[in-house]
mmCIF file of C-alpha atoms in Angstrom:
data_model
loop_
_atom_site.group_PDB
_atom_site.id
_atom_site.type_symbol
_atom_site.label_atom_id
_atom_site.label_comp_id
_atom_site.label_asym_id
_atom_site.label_seq_id
_atom_site.Cartn_x
_atom_site.Cartn_y
_atom_site.Cartn_z
ATOM 1 C CA UNK J 5 -23.761 27.258 7.086
ATOM 2 C CA UNK J 6 -24.043 26.931 3.354
ATOM 3 C CA UNK J 7 -23.844 23.337 2.326
ATOM 4 C CA UNK J 8 -21.196 22.935 -0.306
ATOM 5 C CA UNK J 9 -22.055 20.409 -2.942
ATOM 6 C CA UNK J 10 -19.411 17.782 -2.559
ATOM 7 C CA UNK J 11 -17.481 17.417 -5.740
ATOM 8 C CA UNK J 12 -15.002 14.961 -4.392
ATOM 9 C CA UNK J 13 -17.202 12.006 -3.885
ATOM 10 C CA UNK J 14 -16.564 10.255 -7.126
ATOM 11 C CA UNK J 15 -16.232 6.854 -5.737
ATOM 12 C CA UNK J 16 -13.761 5.036 -7.796
ATOM 13 C CA UNK J 17 -14.849 1.560 -7.178
ATOM 14 C CA UNK J 18 -13.249 -1.583 -8.281
ATOM 15 C CA UNK J 19 -13.990 -2.275 -11.859
ATOM 16 C CA UNK J 20 -15.436 -5.694 -12.044
ATOM 17 C CA UNK J 21 -13.700 -8.174 -14.229
ATOM 18 C CA UNK J 22 -16.572 -9.130 -16.420
ATOM 19 C CA UNK J 23 -19.165 -10.136 -13.947
ATOM 20 C CA UNK J 24 -16.822 -11.840 -11.570
ATOM 21 C CA UNK J 25 -16.861 -9.194 -8.904
ATOM 22 C CA UNK J 26 -19.098 -10.321 -6.165
ATOM 23 C CA UNK J 27 -19.326 -6.807 -4.853
ATOM 24 C CA UNK J 28 -20.375 -7.734 -1.397
ATOM 25 C CA UNK J 29 -21.850 -4.518 -0.265
ATOM 26 C CA UNK J 30 -21.683 -3.815 3.386
ATOM 27 C CA UNK J 31 -23.746 -0.718 3.182
ATOM 28 C CA UNK J 32 -24.736 0.927 6.353
ATOM 29 C CA UNK J 33 -22.055 -0.562 8.517
ATOM 30 C CA UNK J 34 -23.262 -3.308 10.712
ATOM 31 C CA UNK J 35 -22.327 -3.132 14.300
ATOM 32 C CA UNK J 36 -20.027 -5.673 15.780
ATOM 33 C CA UNK J 37 -21.692 -8.258 17.920
ATOM 34 C CA UNK J 38 -21.246 -7.753 21.605
ATOM 35 C CA UNK J 39 -19.210 -10.815 22.253
ATOM 36 C CA UNK J 40 -15.998 -9.653 20.627
ATOM 37 C CA UNK J 41 -13.875 -11.851 18.472
ATOM 38 C CA UNK J 42 -12.791 -15.429 18.500
ATOM 39 C CA UNK J 43 -10.344 -16.613 21.092
ATOM 40 C CA UNK J 44 -6.699 -15.975 20.441
ATOM 41 C CA UNK J 45 -6.937 -12.623 18.741
ATOM 42 C CA UNK J 46 -6.034 -9.339 20.382
ATOM 43 C CA UNK J 47 -7.295 -6.823 17.844
ATOM 44 C CA UNK J 48 -10.955 -5.891 17.942
ATOM 45 C CA UNK J 49 -13.096 -7.655 15.386
ATOM 46 C CA UNK J 50 -13.191 -5.805 12.071
ATOM 47 C CA UNK J 51 -16.042 -3.371 11.738
ATOM 48 C CA UNK J 52 -18.037 -5.590 9.403
ATOM 49 C CA UNK J 53 -17.195 -8.814 11.202
ATOM 50 C CA UNK J 54 -20.716 -10.092 11.764
ATOM 51 C CA UNK J 55 -21.426 -9.780 8.114
ATOM 52 C CA UNK J 56 -18.092 -11.200 7.071
ATOM 53 C CA UNK J 57 -18.673 -14.283 9.167
ATOM 54 C CA UNK J 58 -21.778 -15.038 7.181
ATOM 55 C CA UNK J 59 -19.992 -14.848 3.880
ATOM 56 C CA UNK J 60 -17.879 -17.784 2.911
ATOM 57 C CA UNK J 61 -14.787 -15.727 2.284
ATOM 58 C CA UNK J 62 -12.262 -17.557 0.152
ATOM 59 C CA UNK J 63 -9.320 -16.322 2.199
ATOM 60 C CA UNK J 64 -8.551 -16.815 5.892
ATOM 61 C CA UNK J 65 -10.309 -14.066 7.799
ATOM 62 C CA UNK J 66 -10.127 -12.674 11.325
ATOM 63 C CA UNK J 67 -9.539 -15.383 13.908
ATOM 64 C CA UNK J 68 -8.720 -18.106 11.404
ATOM 65 C CA UNK J 69 -5.484 -20.004 11.119
ATOM 66 C CA UNK J 70 -2.642 -19.042 8.861
ATOM 67 C CA UNK J 71 -2.437 -21.642 6.078
ATOM 68 C CA UNK J 72 0.804 -23.546 5.977
ATOM 69 C CA UNK J 73 2.756 -23.786 2.787
ATOM 70 C CA UNK J 74 6.449 -23.844 1.935
ATOM 71 C CA UNK J 75 7.722 -21.603 -0.840
ATOM 72 C CA UNK J 76 11.246 -20.742 -2.005
ATOM 73 C CA UNK J 77 12.629 -17.354 -0.977
ATOM 74 C CA UNK J 78 15.062 -16.745 -3.860
ATOM 75 C CA UNK J 79 16.877 -13.874 -2.167
ATOM 76 C CA UNK J 80 17.599 -16.103 0.816
ATOM 77 C CA UNK J 81 18.582 -19.320 -0.929
ATOM 78 C CA UNK J 82 16.139 -21.284 1.097
ATOM 79 C CA UNK J 83 12.479 -22.106 1.343
ATOM 80 C CA UNK J 84 10.269 -20.395 3.875
ATOM 81 C CA UNK J 85 7.272 -22.028 5.500
ATOM 82 C CA UNK J 86 4.496 -19.570 6.192
ATOM 83 C CA UNK J 87 4.050 -20.914 9.703
ATOM 84 C CA UNK J 88 7.715 -21.031 10.653
ATOM 85 C CA UNK J 89 7.458 -17.754 12.544
ATOM 86 C CA UNK J 90 4.638 -18.934 14.769
ATOM 87 C CA UNK J 91 5.710 -18.504 18.376
ATOM 88 C CA UNK J 92 8.397 -16.081 17.353
ATOM 89 C CA UNK J 93 7.131 -13.275 15.147
ATOM 90 C CA UNK J 94 3.926 -11.710 13.917
ATOM 91 C CA UNK J 95 3.713 -11.990 10.148
ATOM 92 C CA UNK J 96 2.288 -9.999 7.298
ATOM 93 C CA UNK J 97 1.566 -11.575 3.947
ATOM 94 C CA UNK J 98 0.421 -10.303 0.605
ATOM 95 C CA UNK J 99 0.216 -11.567 -2.979
ATOM 96 C CA UNK J 100 1.467 -9.550 -5.909
ATOM 97 C CA UNK J 101 3.386 -9.522 -9.163
ATOM 98 C CA UNK J 102 6.175 -7.055 -9.661
ATOM 99 C CA UNK J 103 5.097 -5.639 -13.018
ATOM 100 C CA UNK J 104 1.711 -4.674 -11.607
ATOM 101 C CA UNK J 105 1.376 -0.923 -11.458
ATOM 102 C CA UNK J 106 -2.019 -0.594 -9.858
ATOM 103 C CA UNK J 107 -2.937 -2.292 -6.625
ATOM 104 C CA UNK J 108 0.250 -4.297 -5.927
ATOM 105 C CA UNK J 109 2.512 -1.334 -5.120
ATOM 106 C CA UNK J 110 -0.086 -0.256 -2.590
ATOM 107 C CA UNK J 111 -0.073 -3.691 -0.993
ATOM 108 C CA UNK J 112 3.704 -3.842 -0.855
ATOM 109 C CA UNK J 113 3.821 -0.257 0.404
ATOM 110 C CA UNK J 114 1.549 -1.168 3.311
ATOM 111 C CA UNK J 115 3.982 -3.926 4.332
ATOM 112 C CA UNK J 116 6.930 -1.698 3.693
ATOM 113 C CA UNK J 117 5.522 1.007 5.956
ATOM 114 C CA UNK J 118 5.164 -1.455 8.769
ATOM 115 C CA UNK J 119 8.701 -2.639 8.119
ATOM 116 C CA UNK J 120 10.000 0.937 8.216
ATOM 117 C CA UNK J 121 8.054 1.547 11.416
ATOM 118 C CA UNK J 122 9.399 -1.678 12.909
ATOM 119 C CA UNK J 123 12.930 -0.480 12.238
ATOM 120 C CA UNK J 124 12.481 3.052 13.518
ATOM 121 C CA UNK J 125 10.528 1.883 16.579
ATOM 122 C CA UNK J 126 12.784 -1.043 17.363
ATOM 123 C CA UNK J 127 10.459 -3.973 16.774
ATOM 124 C CA UNK J 128 11.969 -5.348 13.553
ATOM 125 C CA UNK J 129 12.592 -8.687 15.246
ATOM 126 C CA UNK J 130 8.954 -9.013 16.203
ATOM 127 C CA UNK J 131 7.708 -9.156 12.625
ATOM 128 C CA UNK J 132 8.264 -11.079 9.405
ATOM 129 C CA UNK J 133 7.013 -9.922 5.997
ATOM 130 C CA UNK J 134 6.124 -12.482 3.367
ATOM 131 C CA UNK J 135 5.022 -11.037 0.028
ATOM 132 C CA UNK J 136 4.486 -13.754 -2.565
ATOM 133 C CA UNK J 137 4.546 -13.399 -6.333
ATOM 134 C CA UNK J 138 2.061 -15.290 -8.441
ATOM 135 C CA UNK J 139 3.997 -14.587 -11.639
ATOM 136 C CA UNK J 140 7.169 -16.645 -11.259
ATOM 137 C CA UNK J 141 7.854 -16.560 -14.985
ATOM 138 C CA UNK J 142 8.450 -12.827 -14.962
ATOM 139 C CA UNK J 143 9.480 -12.503 -11.362
ATOM 140 C CA UNK J 144 12.874 -14.102 -11.340
ATOM 141 C CA UNK J 145 15.202 -13.697 -8.386
ATOM 142 C CA UNK J 146 16.838 -10.755 -10.121
ATOM 143 C CA UNK J 147 13.523 -9.070 -10.896
ATOM 144 C CA UNK J 148 12.429 -9.522 -7.302
ATOM 145 C CA UNK J 149 15.673 -8.067 -6.035
ATOM 146 C CA UNK J 150 15.331 -5.014 -8.259
ATOM 147 C CA UNK J 151 11.728 -4.621 -7.199
ATOM 148 C CA UNK J 152 12.624 -4.709 -3.517
ATOM 149 C CA UNK J 153 15.280 -2.087 -4.071
ATOM 150 C CA UNK J 154 12.908 0.133 -5.997
ATOM 151 C CA UNK J 155 10.243 -0.172 -3.322
ATOM 152 C CA UNK J 156 12.697 0.783 -0.604
ATOM 153 C CA UNK J 157 12.570 -2.530 1.204
ATOM 154 C CA UNK J 158 15.203 -2.935 3.906
ATOM 155 C CA UNK J 159 16.897 -6.262 3.339
ATOM 156 C CA UNK J 160 19.496 -5.820 6.041
ATOM 157 C CA UNK J 161 17.181 -6.289 8.985
ATOM 158 C CA UNK J 162 16.305 -9.815 7.925
ATOM 159 C CA UNK J 163 12.542 -9.693 8.327
ATOM 160 C CA UNK J 164 11.534 -9.463 4.669
ATOM 161 C CA UNK J 165 11.231 -12.673 2.666
ATOM 162 C CA UNK J 166 9.931 -12.375 -0.875
ATOM 163 C CA UNK J 167 8.487 -15.736 -1.836
ATOM 164 C CA UNK J 168 8.397 -17.201 -5.312
ATOM 165 C CA UNK J 169 6.579 -20.423 -6.161
ATOM 166 C CA UNK J 170 8.678 -22.371 -8.664
ATOM 167 C CA UNK J 171 6.117 -22.570 -11.469
ATOM 168 C CA UNK J 172 2.815 -21.009 -12.540
ATOM 169 C CA UNK J 173 1.115 -24.249 -11.476
ATOM 170 C CA UNK J 174 2.666 -24.043 -8.054
ATOM 171 C CA UNK J 175 1.664 -20.361 -7.870
ATOM 172 C CA UNK J 176 -1.954 -21.444 -8.384
ATOM 173 C CA UNK J 177 -1.644 -23.964 -5.567
ATOM 174 C CA UNK J 178 -0.033 -21.541 -3.179
ATOM 175 C CA UNK J 179 -1.810 -18.293 -3.895
ATOM 176 C CA UNK J 180 -5.230 -19.334 -5.108
ATOM 177 C CA UNK J 181 -5.815 -22.771 -3.584
ATOM 178 C CA UNK J 182 -4.087 -22.199 -0.258
ATOM 179 C CA UNK J 183 -4.744 -18.522 0.426
ATOM 180 C CA UNK J 184 -7.888 -18.002 -1.602
ATOM 181 C CA UNK J 185 -6.437 -15.142 -3.614
ATOM 182 C CA UNK J 186 -7.800 -15.645 -7.114
ATOM 183 C CA UNK J 187 -5.788 -14.498 -10.085
ATOM 184 C CA UNK J 188 -6.031 -14.905 -13.795
ATOM 185 C CA UNK J 189 -3.926 -13.679 -16.666
ATOM 186 C CA UNK J 190 -0.387 -13.746 -17.904
ATOM 187 C CA UNK J 191 2.115 -11.812 -19.911
ATOM 188 C CA UNK J 192 2.471 -9.096 -17.345
ATOM 189 C CA UNK J 193 -1.231 -8.500 -16.879
ATOM 190 C CA UNK J 194 -3.342 -10.151 -14.239
ATOM 191 C CA UNK J 195 -6.702 -9.735 -12.722
ATOM 192 C CA UNK J 196 -6.418 -10.645 -9.122
ATOM 193 C CA UNK J 197 -7.970 -10.336 -5.742
ATOM 194 C CA UNK J 198 -6.271 -8.074 -3.254
ATOM 195 C CA UNK J 199 -5.334 -9.308 0.204
ATOM 196 C CA UNK J 200 -3.028 -8.491 3.071
ATOM 197 C CA UNK J 201 -2.973 -10.729 6.113
ATOM 198 C CA UNK J 202 -1.770 -9.599 9.505
ATOM 199 C CA UNK J 203 -1.152 -12.761 11.522
ATOM 200 C CA UNK J 204 -0.270 -12.945 15.194
ATOM 201 C CA UNK J 205 2.457 -15.005 16.829
ATOM 202 C CA UNK J 206 0.016 -17.794 17.475
ATOM 203 C CA UNK J 207 -0.641 -18.088 13.773
ATOM 204 C CA UNK J 208 -4.128 -16.558 13.869
ATOM 205 C CA UNK J 209 -5.280 -13.920 11.439
ATOM 206 C CA UNK J 210 -5.794 -10.588 13.195
ATOM 207 C CA UNK J 211 -6.706 -8.658 10.071
ATOM 208 C CA UNK J 212 -7.469 -9.590 6.487
ATOM 209 C CA UNK J 213 -7.456 -6.430 4.412
ATOM 210 C CA UNK J 214 -9.257 -7.149 1.183
ATOM 211 C CA UNK J 215 -10.703 -5.085 -1.619
ATOM 212 C CA UNK J 216 -7.601 -2.944 -2.041
ATOM 213 C CA UNK J 217 -4.774 -1.669 0.118
ATOM 214 C CA UNK J 218 -5.782 -0.417 3.554
ATOM 215 C CA UNK J 219 -5.907 3.339 4.020
ATOM 216 C CA UNK J 220 -2.653 5.080 4.737
ATOM 217 C CA UNK J 221 -1.428 4.173 8.189
ATOM 218 C CA UNK J 222 -4.090 1.601 8.986
ATOM 219 C CA UNK J 223 -1.811 -1.423 8.724
ATOM 220 C CA UNK J 224 0.873 0.290 10.769
ATOM 221 C CA UNK J 225 -1.637 1.245 13.454
ATOM 222 C CA UNK J 226 -2.913 -2.315 13.598
ATOM 223 C CA UNK J 227 0.598 -3.749 13.712
ATOM 224 C CA UNK J 228 1.471 -1.471 16.628
ATOM 225 C CA UNK J 229 -1.723 -2.374 18.455
ATOM 226 C CA UNK J 230 -1.000 -6.058 17.971
ATOM 227 C CA UNK J 231 2.503 -5.553 19.284
ATOM 228 C CA UNK J 232 1.329 -3.607 22.331
ATOM 229 C CA UNK J 233 -1.398 -6.038 23.293
ATOM 230 C CA UNK J 234 0.610 -9.176 22.801
ATOM 231 C CA UNK C 1 -16.149 8.081 13.683
ATOM 232 C CA UNK C 2 -15.933 7.636 10.012
ATOM 233 C CA UNK C 3 -17.676 4.586 8.758
ATOM 234 C CA UNK C 4 -16.385 2.395 6.061
ATOM 235 C CA UNK C 5 -19.439 1.741 4.058
ATOM 236 C CA UNK C 6 -17.963 -0.131 1.238
ATOM 237 C CA UNK C 7 -16.368 -3.491 1.118
ATOM 238 C CA UNK C 8 -15.640 -4.691 -2.297
ATOM 239 C CA UNK C 9 -14.256 -7.711 -3.872
ATOM 240 C CA UNK C 10 -14.839 -10.341 -1.268
ATOM 241 C CA UNK C 11 -13.812 -13.348 -3.195
ATOM 242 C CA UNK C 12 -13.961 -11.540 -6.428
ATOM 243 C CA UNK C 13 -11.498 -11.127 -9.169
ATOM 244 C CA UNK C 14 -10.654 -7.523 -9.085
ATOM 245 C CA UNK C 15 -9.795 -6.078 -12.426
ATOM 246 C CA UNK C 16 -6.635 -4.252 -11.790
ATOM 247 C CA UNK C 17 -5.188 -3.938 -15.195
ATOM 248 C CA UNK C 18 -3.732 -0.931 -16.906
ATOM 249 C CA UNK C 19 -5.015 2.159 -15.286
ATOM 250 C CA UNK C 20 -7.944 0.586 -13.534
ATOM 251 C CA UNK C 21 -8.450 2.287 -10.265
ATOM 252 C CA UNK C 22 -8.170 0.271 -7.133
ATOM 253 C CA UNK C 23 -10.892 -0.026 -4.630
ATOM 254 C CA UNK C 24 -10.872 2.392 -1.837
ATOM 255 C CA UNK C 25 -13.262 4.189 0.340
ATOM 256 C CA UNK C 26 -13.672 7.766 -0.561
ATOM 257 C CA UNK C 27 -15.092 9.509 2.371
ATOM 258 C CA UNK C 28 -14.423 13.188 2.159
ATOM 259 C CA UNK C 29 -13.201 14.965 5.184
ATOM 260 C CA UNK C 30 -15.278 17.909 4.085
ATOM 261 C CA UNK C 31 -17.976 18.875 6.429
ATOM 262 C CA UNK C 32 -17.985 22.424 5.225
ATOM 263 C CA UNK C 33 -15.075 23.272 7.470
ATOM 264 C CA UNK C 34 -12.247 22.178 5.240
ATOM 265 C CA UNK C 35 -9.224 20.080 6.031
ATOM 266 C CA UNK C 36 -7.185 21.098 9.037
ATOM 267 C CA UNK C 37 -3.726 22.006 7.774
ATOM 268 C CA UNK C 38 -0.658 19.930 8.549
ATOM 269 C CA UNK C 39 2.921 21.116 8.915
ATOM 270 C CA UNK C 40 5.139 19.197 6.530
ATOM 271 C CA UNK C 41 8.858 19.134 6.017
ATOM 272 C CA UNK C 42 9.819 20.706 2.697
ATOM 273 C CA UNK C 43 12.787 19.073 1.020
ATOM 274 C CA UNK C 44 15.716 20.953 -0.466
ATOM 275 C CA UNK C 45 15.434 20.370 -4.205
ATOM 276 C CA UNK C 46 15.128 22.360 -7.441
ATOM 277 C CA UNK C 47 12.310 24.874 -6.907
ATOM 278 C CA UNK C 48 11.925 23.771 -3.288
ATOM 279 C CA UNK C 49 13.518 25.235 -0.181
ATOM 280 C CA UNK C 50 14.110 23.217 2.965
ATOM 281 C CA UNK C 51 11.801 24.254 5.763
ATOM 282 C CA UNK C 52 8.250 23.810 6.881
ATOM 283 C CA UNK C 53 5.143 24.167 4.763
ATOM 284 C CA UNK C 54 1.560 24.364 5.904
ATOM 285 C CA UNK C 55 -0.618 22.103 3.770
ATOM 286 C CA UNK C 56 -3.211 22.936 2.645
ATOM 287 C CA UNK C 57 -2.508 26.592 3.236
ATOM 288 C CA UNK C 58 -5.626 28.481 4.284
ATOM 289 C CA UNK C 59 -6.356 31.605 2.308
ATOM 290 C CA UNK C 60 -5.413 30.383 -1.130
ATOM 291 C CA UNK C 61 -6.095 27.519 -3.461
ATOM 292 C CA UNK C 62 -3.849 24.481 -3.029
ATOM 293 C CA UNK C 63 -2.918 21.874 -5.587
ATOM 294 C CA UNK C 64 -1.307 18.815 -4.066
ATOM 295 C CA UNK C 65 -0.077 15.563 -5.492
ATOM 296 C CA UNK C 66 0.911 12.678 -3.266
ATOM 297 C CA UNK C 67 3.635 10.594 -4.871
ATOM 298 C CA UNK C 68 6.398 8.086 -4.198
ATOM 299 C CA UNK C 69 9.779 7.705 -5.838
ATOM 300 C CA UNK C 70 9.144 4.062 -6.735
ATOM 301 C CA UNK C 71 5.957 4.921 -8.571
ATOM 302 C CA UNK C 72 6.199 4.856 -12.347
ATOM 303 C CA UNK C 73 2.877 6.560 -12.838
ATOM 304 C CA UNK C 74 4.051 9.379 -10.584
ATOM 305 C CA UNK C 75 7.136 9.648 -12.762
ATOM 306 C CA UNK C 76 4.991 9.946 -15.868
ATOM 307 C CA UNK C 77 2.907 12.635 -14.175
ATOM 308 C CA UNK C 78 5.843 15.000 -13.732
ATOM 309 C CA UNK C 79 5.614 16.661 -17.189
ATOM 310 C CA UNK C 80 1.869 17.142 -16.642
ATOM 311 C CA UNK C 81 2.484 18.688 -13.245
ATOM 312 C CA UNK C 82 5.220 20.892 -14.687
ATOM 313 C CA UNK C 83 2.837 22.190 -17.345
ATOM 314 C CA UNK C 84 0.081 22.791 -14.803
ATOM 315 C CA UNK C 85 2.532 24.479 -12.463
ATOM 316 C CA UNK C 86 3.742 26.722 -15.275
ATOM 317 C CA UNK C 87 0.279 28.139 -15.766
ATOM 318 C CA UNK C 88 -0.689 28.383 -12.106
ATOM 319 C CA UNK C 89 -0.198 31.773 -10.561
ATOM 320 C CA UNK C 90 1.650 32.549 -7.347
ATOM 321 C CA UNK C 91 -1.666 32.750 -5.626
ATOM 322 C CA UNK C 92 -1.908 28.970 -5.853
ATOM 323 C CA UNK C 93 -0.039 26.746 -3.411
ATOM 324 C CA UNK C 94 1.360 24.082 -5.713
ATOM 325 C CA UNK C 95 3.246 21.143 -4.282
ATOM 326 C CA UNK C 96 4.117 17.480 -4.445
ATOM 327 C CA UNK C 97 4.328 15.402 -1.297
ATOM 328 C CA UNK C 98 5.943 12.001 -0.932
ATOM 329 C CA UNK C 99 4.441 9.771 1.723
ATOM 330 C CA UNK C 100 7.221 7.218 1.739
ATOM 331 C CA UNK C 101 8.980 6.625 5.017
ATOM 332 C CA UNK C 102 12.220 8.594 4.660
ATOM 333 C CA UNK C 103 15.548 8.162 6.325
ATOM 334 C CA UNK C 104 16.217 4.479 6.116
ATOM 335 C CA UNK C 105 16.217 2.912 2.671
ATOM 336 C CA UNK C 106 14.958 6.023 0.905
ATOM 337 C CA UNK C 107 16.549 9.240 2.070
ATOM 338 C CA UNK C 108 15.763 12.895 1.525
ATOM 339 C CA UNK C 109 18.716 12.964 -0.848
ATOM 340 C CA UNK C 110 17.068 10.214 -2.895
ATOM 341 C CA UNK C 111 13.947 12.343 -3.160
ATOM 342 C CA UNK C 112 16.043 15.340 -4.194
ATOM 343 C CA UNK C 113 17.801 13.259 -6.856
ATOM 344 C CA UNK C 114 14.466 11.918 -8.121
ATOM 345 C CA UNK C 115 13.094 15.445 -8.212
ATOM 346 C CA UNK C 116 16.036 16.702 -10.217
ATOM 347 C CA UNK C 117 15.906 13.764 -12.596
ATOM 348 C CA UNK C 118 12.243 14.348 -13.308
ATOM 349 C CA UNK C 119 12.644 18.099 -13.553
ATOM 350 C CA UNK C 120 10.474 19.165 -10.675
ATOM 351 C CA UNK C 121 10.598 22.917 -10.118
ATOM 352 C CA UNK C 122 8.104 23.532 -7.312
ATOM 353 C CA UNK C 123 7.810 22.696 -3.638
ATOM 354 C CA UNK C 124 8.332 19.058 -2.698
ATOM 355 C CA UNK C 125 7.603 17.964 0.849
ATOM 356 C CA UNK C 126 7.469 14.786 2.928
ATOM 357 C CA UNK C 127 4.572 13.222 4.785
ATOM 358 C CA UNK C 128 6.647 10.461 6.305
ATOM 359 C CA UNK C 129 4.337 9.888 9.258
ATOM 360 C CA UNK C 130 1.279 9.947 6.973
ATOM 361 C CA UNK C 131 -0.467 12.644 8.932
ATOM 362 C CA UNK C 132 -1.699 14.381 5.803
ATOM 363 C CA UNK C 133 -2.325 11.159 3.865
ATOM 364 C CA UNK C 134 -4.514 9.896 6.665
ATOM 365 C CA UNK C 135 -6.403 13.128 6.917
ATOM 366 C CA UNK C 136 -7.135 12.887 3.215
ATOM 367 C CA UNK C 137 -7.919 9.172 3.254
ATOM 368 C CA UNK C 138 -5.431 8.699 0.487
ATOM 369 C CA UNK C 139 -4.767 5.044 -0.074
ATOM 370 C CA UNK C 140 -2.414 5.228 -2.997
ATOM 371 C CA UNK C 141 -0.192 7.252 -5.270
ATOM 372 C CA UNK C 142 -0.344 9.295 -7.327
ATOM 373 C CA UNK C 143 -3.251 11.042 -5.711
ATOM 374 C CA UNK C 144 -4.074 14.610 -6.652
ATOM 375 C CA UNK C 145 -6.134 17.101 -4.664
ATOM 376 C CA UNK C 146 -7.370 20.624 -5.115
ATOM 377 C CA UNK C 147 -8.491 22.628 -2.091
ATOM 378 C CA UNK C 148 -10.241 25.959 -2.203
ATOM 379 C CA UNK C 149 -9.058 28.908 -0.110
ATOM 380 C CA UNK C 150 -11.028 27.554 2.844
ATOM 381 C CA UNK C 151 -9.226 24.230 2.586
ATOM 382 C CA UNK C 152 -12.255 22.390 1.332
ATOM 383 C CA UNK C 153 -11.467 19.588 -1.086
ATOM 384 C CA UNK C 154 -12.957 20.531 -4.421
ATOM 385 C CA UNK C 155 -11.333 17.767 -6.428
ATOM 386 C CA UNK C 156 -9.551 14.504 -5.766
ATOM 387 C CA UNK C 157 -8.200 12.048 -8.258
ATOM 388 C CA UNK C 158 -6.320 8.801 -7.899
ATOM 389 C CA UNK C 159 -4.009 7.848 -10.745
ATOM 390 C CA UNK C 160 -2.955 9.566 -13.921
ATOM 391 C CA UNK C 161 -4.450 12.837 -14.944
ATOM 392 C CA UNK C 162 -3.533 15.652 -17.315
ATOM 393 C CA UNK C 163 -2.229 19.184 -17.051
ATOM 394 C CA UNK C 164 -5.457 20.393 -18.631
ATOM 395 C CA UNK C 165 -7.616 18.737 -16.013
ATOM 396 C CA UNK C 166 -5.486 20.052 -13.186
ATOM 397 C CA UNK C 167 -5.612 23.541 -14.654
ATOM 398 C CA UNK C 168 -9.370 23.547 -14.933
ATOM 399 C CA UNK C 169 -9.819 22.086 -11.450
ATOM 400 C CA UNK C 170 -7.585 24.780 -9.998
ATOM 401 C CA UNK C 171 -9.554 27.391 -11.896
ATOM 402 C CA UNK C 172 -12.825 25.967 -10.645
ATOM 403 C CA UNK C 173 -11.570 26.143 -7.058
ATOM 404 C CA UNK C 174 -10.545 29.733 -7.540
ATOM 405 C CA UNK C 175 -14.187 30.375 -8.286
#
């Protein structure tokens, strides 16, 4: 066999914002410890779990509790508490702004794919989706509504709540202080960390996808596995 | 099993401004054997007949762009794709593939309307169950690929690119 020089391996890695990227390199893939994950989770520990445990991750990771915070859901005329679905539904959360054209659509798409799967496979009532904007100045109720329509979100099935902190200050409290998703910027341009949380019905994180959207299908696979094992 | 060997941005501020690529793991599925083809549903639209297409088609070079109808960058890529398509011969399989879930909020008709609006004139297909996207480890849109006649990925690019680049990558794959 003639080895073909791979020309596709241009790794497009995250461009560091100044020197702020920690760039925690998990080269070489550490094996998972033999003792599985913490109690209360049903998914296997993430592949790099042993290493992740050693890092003081700013966001809730596998096996940790879903932080509780109450944020208005402008398309529902009420506030939603992140933990209100505990005991009732699994939840997925992410943190975006609607004018973002890079990573955010990928994050929302991952949630949207699970939502679409939940509808076609009949488990829409088992899940709740809670994307949160950190740019409330731009992301008014109307902007959020248009965004949901553009992204193909199903708003009829009643499992999608787009959350909007009232002010930029409140957005800092909710997104950065509570969930550990750092962001900085304004005027339609932000640098921000990327996170999706898949949380089980007991309010424990089953997966924290960081460093960019998960690969196509990964979140849906994990959501189905969670559903099956619950 | 494929190993994820890269975890980036733990606790970091990821720069995700205009055009900056997002983090993802690029692990080629090339092991010299090429990508196993997938049967996709082609959508009835200008330049595209309803039916089944085999992607990537063994025996000729394939250019593929994954897109979504909500994606503004994908929209802005359409003139570039049109120009590249115009100069690609019939011996190149040239197609766009949406990997949105179709049928509920976004229908095939929506894709057809989007295609018409953005003046697509080549094959457009759907990868609603992500079979192809998974096989290619494609974590976002737009995402362009060139495969040689043995289905080996010779080029992959996430984000905006130009007709000129696509043309030369197709040419390179033709060898």
